[in-house]
PDB file of C-alpha atoms in Angstrom:
ATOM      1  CA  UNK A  19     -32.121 -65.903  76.748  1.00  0.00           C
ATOM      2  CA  UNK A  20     -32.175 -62.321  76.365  1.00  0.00           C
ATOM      3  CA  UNK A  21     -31.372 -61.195  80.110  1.00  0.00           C
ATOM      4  CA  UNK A  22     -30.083 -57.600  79.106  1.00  0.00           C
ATOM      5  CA  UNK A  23     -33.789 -56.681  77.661  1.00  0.00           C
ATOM      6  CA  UNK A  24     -35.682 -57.706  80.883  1.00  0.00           C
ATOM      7  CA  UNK A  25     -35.233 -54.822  83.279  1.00  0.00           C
ATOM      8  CA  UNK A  26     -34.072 -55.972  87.522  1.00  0.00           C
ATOM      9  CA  UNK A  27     -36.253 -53.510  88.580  1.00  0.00           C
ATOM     10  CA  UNK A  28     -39.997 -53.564  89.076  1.00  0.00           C
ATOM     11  CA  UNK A  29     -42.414 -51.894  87.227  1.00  0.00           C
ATOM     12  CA  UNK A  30     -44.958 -49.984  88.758  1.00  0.00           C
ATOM     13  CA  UNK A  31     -48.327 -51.594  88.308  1.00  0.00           C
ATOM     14  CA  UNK A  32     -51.651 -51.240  89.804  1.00  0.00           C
ATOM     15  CA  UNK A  33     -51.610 -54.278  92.088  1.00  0.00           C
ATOM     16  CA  UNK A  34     -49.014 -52.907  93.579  1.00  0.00           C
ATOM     17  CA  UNK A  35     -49.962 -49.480  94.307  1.00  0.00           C
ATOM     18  CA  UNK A  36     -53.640 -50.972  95.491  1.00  0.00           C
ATOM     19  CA  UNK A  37     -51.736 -53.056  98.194  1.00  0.00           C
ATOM     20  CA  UNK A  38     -49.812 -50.037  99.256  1.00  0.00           C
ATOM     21  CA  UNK A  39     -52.799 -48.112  99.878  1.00  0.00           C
ATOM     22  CA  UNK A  40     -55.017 -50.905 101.267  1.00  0.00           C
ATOM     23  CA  UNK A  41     -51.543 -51.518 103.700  1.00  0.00           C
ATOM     24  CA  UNK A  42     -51.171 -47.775 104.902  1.00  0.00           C
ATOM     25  CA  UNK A  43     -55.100 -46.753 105.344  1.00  0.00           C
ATOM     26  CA  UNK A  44     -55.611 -50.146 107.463  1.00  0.00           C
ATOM     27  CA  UNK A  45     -52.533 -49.035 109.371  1.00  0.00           C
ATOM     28  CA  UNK A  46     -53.580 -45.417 109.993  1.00  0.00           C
ATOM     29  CA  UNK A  47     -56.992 -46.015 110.963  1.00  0.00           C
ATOM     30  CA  UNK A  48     -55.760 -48.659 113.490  1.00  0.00           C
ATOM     31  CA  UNK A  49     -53.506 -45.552 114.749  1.00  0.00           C
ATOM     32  CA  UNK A  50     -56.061 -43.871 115.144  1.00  0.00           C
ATOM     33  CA  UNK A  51     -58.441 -46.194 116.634  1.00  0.00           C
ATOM     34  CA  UNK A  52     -56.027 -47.197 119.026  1.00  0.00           C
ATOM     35  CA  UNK A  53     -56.535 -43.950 120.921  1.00  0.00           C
ATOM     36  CA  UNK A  54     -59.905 -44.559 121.268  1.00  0.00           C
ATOM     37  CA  UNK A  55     -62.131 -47.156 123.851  1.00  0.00           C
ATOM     38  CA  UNK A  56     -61.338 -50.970 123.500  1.00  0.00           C
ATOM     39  CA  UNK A  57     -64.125 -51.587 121.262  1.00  0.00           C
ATOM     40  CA  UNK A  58     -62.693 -49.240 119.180  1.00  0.00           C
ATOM     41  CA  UNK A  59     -59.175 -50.465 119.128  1.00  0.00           C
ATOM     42  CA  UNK A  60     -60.510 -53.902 118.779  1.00  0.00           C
ATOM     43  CA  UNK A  61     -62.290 -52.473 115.762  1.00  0.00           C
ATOM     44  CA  UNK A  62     -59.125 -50.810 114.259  1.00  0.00           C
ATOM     45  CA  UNK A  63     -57.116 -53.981 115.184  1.00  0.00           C
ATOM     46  CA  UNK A  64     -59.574 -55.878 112.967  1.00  0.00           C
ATOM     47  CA  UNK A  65     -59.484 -53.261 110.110  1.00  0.00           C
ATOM     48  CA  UNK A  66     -55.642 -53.591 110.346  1.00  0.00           C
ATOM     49  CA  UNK A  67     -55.909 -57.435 110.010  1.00  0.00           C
ATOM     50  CA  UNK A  68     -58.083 -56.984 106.935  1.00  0.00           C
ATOM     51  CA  UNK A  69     -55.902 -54.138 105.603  1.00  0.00           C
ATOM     52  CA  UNK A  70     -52.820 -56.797 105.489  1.00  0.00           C
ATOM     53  CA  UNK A  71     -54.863 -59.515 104.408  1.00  0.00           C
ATOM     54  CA  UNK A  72     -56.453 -57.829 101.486  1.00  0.00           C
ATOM     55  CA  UNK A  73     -52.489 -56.180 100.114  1.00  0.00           C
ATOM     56  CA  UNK A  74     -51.755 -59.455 100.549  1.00  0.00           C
ATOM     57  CA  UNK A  75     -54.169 -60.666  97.939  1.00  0.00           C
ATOM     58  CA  UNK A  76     -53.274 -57.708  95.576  1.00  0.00           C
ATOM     59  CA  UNK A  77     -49.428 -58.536  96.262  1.00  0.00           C
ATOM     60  CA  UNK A  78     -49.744 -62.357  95.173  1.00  0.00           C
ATOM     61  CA  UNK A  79     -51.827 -61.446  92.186  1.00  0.00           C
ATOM     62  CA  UNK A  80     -48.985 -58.725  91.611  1.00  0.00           C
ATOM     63  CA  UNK A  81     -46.457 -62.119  91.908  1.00  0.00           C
ATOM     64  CA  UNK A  82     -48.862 -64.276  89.658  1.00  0.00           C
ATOM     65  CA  UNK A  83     -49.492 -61.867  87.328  1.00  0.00           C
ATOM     66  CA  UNK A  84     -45.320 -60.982  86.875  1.00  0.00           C
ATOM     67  CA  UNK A  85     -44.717 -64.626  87.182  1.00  0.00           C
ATOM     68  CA  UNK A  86     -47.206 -65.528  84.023  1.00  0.00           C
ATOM     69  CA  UNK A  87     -45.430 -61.918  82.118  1.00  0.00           C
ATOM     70  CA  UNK A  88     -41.743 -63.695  83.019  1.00  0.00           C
ATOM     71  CA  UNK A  89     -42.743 -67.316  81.854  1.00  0.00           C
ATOM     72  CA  UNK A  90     -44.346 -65.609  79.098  1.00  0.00           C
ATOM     73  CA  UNK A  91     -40.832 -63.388  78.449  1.00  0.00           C
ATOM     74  CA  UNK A  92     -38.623 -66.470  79.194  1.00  0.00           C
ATOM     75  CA  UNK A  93     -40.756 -68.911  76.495  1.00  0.00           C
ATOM     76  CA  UNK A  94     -40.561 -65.894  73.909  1.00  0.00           C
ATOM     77  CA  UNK A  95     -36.804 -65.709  74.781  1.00  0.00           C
ATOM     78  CA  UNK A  96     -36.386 -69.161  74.704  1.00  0.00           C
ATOM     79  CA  UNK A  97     -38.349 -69.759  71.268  1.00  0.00           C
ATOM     80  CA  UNK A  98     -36.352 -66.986  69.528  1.00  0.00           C
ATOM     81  CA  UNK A  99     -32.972 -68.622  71.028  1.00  0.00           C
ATOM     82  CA  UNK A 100     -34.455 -71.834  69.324  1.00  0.00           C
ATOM     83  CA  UNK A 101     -35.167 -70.317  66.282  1.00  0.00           C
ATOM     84  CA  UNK A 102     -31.551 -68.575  66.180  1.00  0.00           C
ATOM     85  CA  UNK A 103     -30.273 -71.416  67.087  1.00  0.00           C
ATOM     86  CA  UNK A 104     -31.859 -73.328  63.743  1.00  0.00           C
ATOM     87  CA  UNK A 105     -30.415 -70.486  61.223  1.00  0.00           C
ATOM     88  CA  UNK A 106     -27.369 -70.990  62.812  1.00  0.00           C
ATOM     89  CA  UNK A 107     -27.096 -74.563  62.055  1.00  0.00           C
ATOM     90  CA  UNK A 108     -28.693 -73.970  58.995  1.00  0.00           C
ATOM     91  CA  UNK A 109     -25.568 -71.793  58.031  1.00  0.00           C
ATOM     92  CA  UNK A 110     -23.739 -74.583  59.307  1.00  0.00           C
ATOM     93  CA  UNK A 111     -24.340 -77.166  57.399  1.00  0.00           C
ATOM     94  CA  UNK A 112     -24.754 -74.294  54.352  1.00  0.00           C
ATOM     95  CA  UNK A 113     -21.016 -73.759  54.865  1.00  0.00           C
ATOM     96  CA  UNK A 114     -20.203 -77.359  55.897  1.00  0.00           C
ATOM     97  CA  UNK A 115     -21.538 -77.927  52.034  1.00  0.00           C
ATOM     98  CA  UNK A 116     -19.427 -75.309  50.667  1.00  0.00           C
ATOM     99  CA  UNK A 117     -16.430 -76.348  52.426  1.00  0.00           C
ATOM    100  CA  UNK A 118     -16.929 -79.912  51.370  1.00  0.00           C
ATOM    101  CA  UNK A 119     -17.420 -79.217  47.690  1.00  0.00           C
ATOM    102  CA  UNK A 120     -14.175 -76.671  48.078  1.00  0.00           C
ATOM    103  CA  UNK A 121     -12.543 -79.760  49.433  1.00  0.00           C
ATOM    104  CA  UNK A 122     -13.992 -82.404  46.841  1.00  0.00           C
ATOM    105  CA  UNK A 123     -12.301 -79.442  44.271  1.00  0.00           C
ATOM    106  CA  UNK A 124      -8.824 -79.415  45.829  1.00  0.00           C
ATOM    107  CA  UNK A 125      -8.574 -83.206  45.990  1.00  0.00           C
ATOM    108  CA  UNK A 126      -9.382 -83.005  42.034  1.00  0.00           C
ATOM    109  CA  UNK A 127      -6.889 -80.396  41.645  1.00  0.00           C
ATOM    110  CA  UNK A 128      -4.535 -82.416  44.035  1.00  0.00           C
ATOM    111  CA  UNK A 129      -4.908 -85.401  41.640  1.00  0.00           C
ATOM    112  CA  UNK A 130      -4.132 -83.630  38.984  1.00  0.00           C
ATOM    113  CA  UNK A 131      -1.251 -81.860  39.878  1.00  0.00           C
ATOM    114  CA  UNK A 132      -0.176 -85.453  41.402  1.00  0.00           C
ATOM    115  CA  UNK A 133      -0.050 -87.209  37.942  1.00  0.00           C
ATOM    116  CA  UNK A 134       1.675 -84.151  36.392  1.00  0.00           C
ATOM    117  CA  UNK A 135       3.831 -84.235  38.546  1.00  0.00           C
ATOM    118  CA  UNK A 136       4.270 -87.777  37.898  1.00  0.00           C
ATOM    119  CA  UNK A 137       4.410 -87.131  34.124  1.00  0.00           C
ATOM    120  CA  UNK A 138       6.850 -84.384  34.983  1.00  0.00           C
ATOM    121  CA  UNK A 139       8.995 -86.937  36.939  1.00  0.00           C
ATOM    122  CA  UNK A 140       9.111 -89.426  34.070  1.00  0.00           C
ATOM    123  CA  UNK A 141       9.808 -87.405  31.755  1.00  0.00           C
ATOM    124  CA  UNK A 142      12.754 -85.737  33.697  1.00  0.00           C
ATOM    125  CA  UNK A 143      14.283 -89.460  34.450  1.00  0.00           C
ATOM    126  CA  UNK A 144      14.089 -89.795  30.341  1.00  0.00           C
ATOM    127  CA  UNK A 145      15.698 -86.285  29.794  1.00  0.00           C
ATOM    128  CA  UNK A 146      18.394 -87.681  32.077  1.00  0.00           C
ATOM    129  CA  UNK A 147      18.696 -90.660  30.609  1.00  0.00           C
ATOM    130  CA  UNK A 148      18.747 -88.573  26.744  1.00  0.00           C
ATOM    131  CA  UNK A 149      21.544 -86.592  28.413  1.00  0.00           C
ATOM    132  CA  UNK A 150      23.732 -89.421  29.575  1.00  0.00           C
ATOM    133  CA  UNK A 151      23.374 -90.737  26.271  1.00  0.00           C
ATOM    134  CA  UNK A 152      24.758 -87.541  24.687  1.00  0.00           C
ATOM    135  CA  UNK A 153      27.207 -87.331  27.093  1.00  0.00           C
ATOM    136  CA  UNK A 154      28.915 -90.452  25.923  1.00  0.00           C
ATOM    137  CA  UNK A 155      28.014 -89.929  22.105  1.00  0.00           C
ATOM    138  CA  UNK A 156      30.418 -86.538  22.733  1.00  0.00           C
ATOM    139  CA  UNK A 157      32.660 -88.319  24.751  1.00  0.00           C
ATOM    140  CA  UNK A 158      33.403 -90.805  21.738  1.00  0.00           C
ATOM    141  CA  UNK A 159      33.108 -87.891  19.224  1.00  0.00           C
ATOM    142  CA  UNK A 160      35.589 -86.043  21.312  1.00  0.00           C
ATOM    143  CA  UNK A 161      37.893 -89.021  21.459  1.00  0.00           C
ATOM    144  CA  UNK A 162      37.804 -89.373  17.566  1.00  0.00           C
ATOM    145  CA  UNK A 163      38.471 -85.521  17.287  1.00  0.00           C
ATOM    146  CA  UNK A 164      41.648 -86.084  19.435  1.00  0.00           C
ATOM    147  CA  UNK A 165      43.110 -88.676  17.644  1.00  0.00           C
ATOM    148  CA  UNK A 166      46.499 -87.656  15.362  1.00  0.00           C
ATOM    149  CA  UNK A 167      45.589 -86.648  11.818  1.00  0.00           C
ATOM    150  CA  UNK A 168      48.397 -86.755   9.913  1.00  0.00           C
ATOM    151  CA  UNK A 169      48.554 -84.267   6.790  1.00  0.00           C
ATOM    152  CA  UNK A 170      49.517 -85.681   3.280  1.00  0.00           C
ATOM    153  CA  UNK A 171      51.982 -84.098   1.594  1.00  0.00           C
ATOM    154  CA  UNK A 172      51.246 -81.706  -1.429  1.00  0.00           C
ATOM    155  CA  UNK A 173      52.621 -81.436  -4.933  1.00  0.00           C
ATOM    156  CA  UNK A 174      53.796 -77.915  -4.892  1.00  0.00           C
ATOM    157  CA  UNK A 175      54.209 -76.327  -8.451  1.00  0.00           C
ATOM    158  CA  UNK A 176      56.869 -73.927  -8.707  1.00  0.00           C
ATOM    159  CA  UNK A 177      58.665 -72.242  -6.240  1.00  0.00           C
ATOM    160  CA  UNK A 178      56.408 -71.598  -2.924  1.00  0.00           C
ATOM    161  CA  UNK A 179      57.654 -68.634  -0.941  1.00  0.00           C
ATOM    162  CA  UNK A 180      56.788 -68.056   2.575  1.00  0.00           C
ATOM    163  CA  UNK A 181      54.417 -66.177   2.275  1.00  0.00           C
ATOM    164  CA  UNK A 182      51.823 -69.270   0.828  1.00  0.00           C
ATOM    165  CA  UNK A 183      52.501 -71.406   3.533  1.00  0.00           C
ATOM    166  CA  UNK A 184      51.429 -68.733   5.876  1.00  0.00           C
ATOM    167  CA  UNK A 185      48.225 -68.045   4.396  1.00  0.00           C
ATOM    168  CA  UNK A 186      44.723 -68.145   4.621  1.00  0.00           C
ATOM    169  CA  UNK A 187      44.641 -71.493   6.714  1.00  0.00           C
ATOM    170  CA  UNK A 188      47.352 -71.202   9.433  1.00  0.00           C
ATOM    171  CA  UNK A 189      50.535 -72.390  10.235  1.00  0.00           C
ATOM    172  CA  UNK A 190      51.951 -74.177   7.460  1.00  0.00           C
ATOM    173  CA  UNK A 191      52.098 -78.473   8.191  1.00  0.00           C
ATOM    174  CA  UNK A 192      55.416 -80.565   8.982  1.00  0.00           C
ATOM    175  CA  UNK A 193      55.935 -81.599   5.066  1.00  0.00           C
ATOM    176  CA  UNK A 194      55.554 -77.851   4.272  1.00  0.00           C
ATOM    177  CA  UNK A 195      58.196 -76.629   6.473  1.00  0.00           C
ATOM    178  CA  UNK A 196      60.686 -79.534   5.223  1.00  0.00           C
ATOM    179  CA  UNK A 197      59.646 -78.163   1.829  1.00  0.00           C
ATOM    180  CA  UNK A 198      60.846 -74.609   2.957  1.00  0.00           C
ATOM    181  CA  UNK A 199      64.463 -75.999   4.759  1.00  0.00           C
ATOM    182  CA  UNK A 200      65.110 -77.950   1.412  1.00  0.00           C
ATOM    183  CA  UNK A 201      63.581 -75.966  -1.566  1.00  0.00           C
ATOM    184  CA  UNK A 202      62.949 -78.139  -4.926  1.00  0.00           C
ATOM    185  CA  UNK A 203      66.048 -77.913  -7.013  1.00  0.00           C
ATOM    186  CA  UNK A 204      65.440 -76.632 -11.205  1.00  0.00           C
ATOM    187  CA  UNK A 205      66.218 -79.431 -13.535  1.00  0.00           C
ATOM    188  CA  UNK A 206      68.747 -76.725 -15.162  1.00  0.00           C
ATOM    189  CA  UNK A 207      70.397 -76.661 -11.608  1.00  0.00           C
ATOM    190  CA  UNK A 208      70.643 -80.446 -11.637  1.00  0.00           C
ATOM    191  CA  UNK A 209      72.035 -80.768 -14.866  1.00  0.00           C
ATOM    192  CA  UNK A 210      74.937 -78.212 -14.076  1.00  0.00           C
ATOM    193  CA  UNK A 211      75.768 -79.938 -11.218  1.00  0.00           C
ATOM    194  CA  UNK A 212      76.017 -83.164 -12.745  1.00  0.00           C
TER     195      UNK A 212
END
């Protein structure tokens, strides 16, 4: 109800100024006929009675007439709260629709990103698995790697100085050093000795 738009004061209206005048002029001319004779106060006591009587008829047509205007006011107010009211739940269930079909969407997406998830998940568990797998492949690859090679020996032609054994590949092997301590002996050498 719109209480704000409907003013507390009364308006003026004609009803209401009619009963003001018909309540002051009865009143004055019974002043005034009270000064006179008793017939003529009687008179103005009379005219006083009908004075009140008759703003008293103009004041309750006043209150019918600003009862029928505020009825009138209050079923206007109360049809446009109505009506208000409606396009409000209107909008409701207008939103209540979006927000469902927003909801019906996330639940999709929520599926969705469930089972990837769950792909995901399966797929890390066989990574895992792959890794575990490689782990121990290494593991055996490593333990073949540590085992002792031993290095054959090598025919050596000729003299080898120092220099060859500490070439391109490294430190020179266990035979090769032996090799080096105890050098190969010329068959010219042997036969002089012998």
């Amino acid at each position: 109800m719109n209480t704000a738009a409907t003013p507390r004061k009364a308006n003026p209206s004609p009803l209401r100024r009619y009963a003001w005048l018909s309540l002051l002029g009865s009143a004055a001319v019974a002043v005034v006929a009270g000064f006179g004779g008793v017939w003529t106060t009687r008179a103005g006591l009379a005219l006083a009675v009908a004075g009140g009587a008759l703003a008293c008829v103009f004041a309750w047509r006043e209150v019918r007439v600003t009862r029928t205007t505020l009825m009138a006011q209050q079923s206007a107010d109360s049809r446009r709260a109505g009506e208000k009211l409606h396009a409000e739940r209107l909008q409701h269930v207008r939103l209540l629709q979006v927000l469902q079909a927003r909801n019906g969407e996330l639940r999709s997406k929520l599926n969705t990103a469930r089972a990837e998830a769950a792909e995901l998940h399966q797929e890390t568990a066989q990574l895992r698995g792959d890794k575990v797998a490689l782990q121990v492949q290494l593991s055996e690859h490593q333990a073949a790697a540590e085992a002792e090679v031993l290095a054959l020996p090598r025919r050596v032609s000729g003299r080898a100085g120092a220099v060859d054994m500490w070439g391109v590949d490294g430190a020179p092997t266990v035979v090769e050093l032996q090799a080096l301590a105890n050098p190969p002996r010329d068959p010219v050498e042997l036969r002089q000795q012998a």
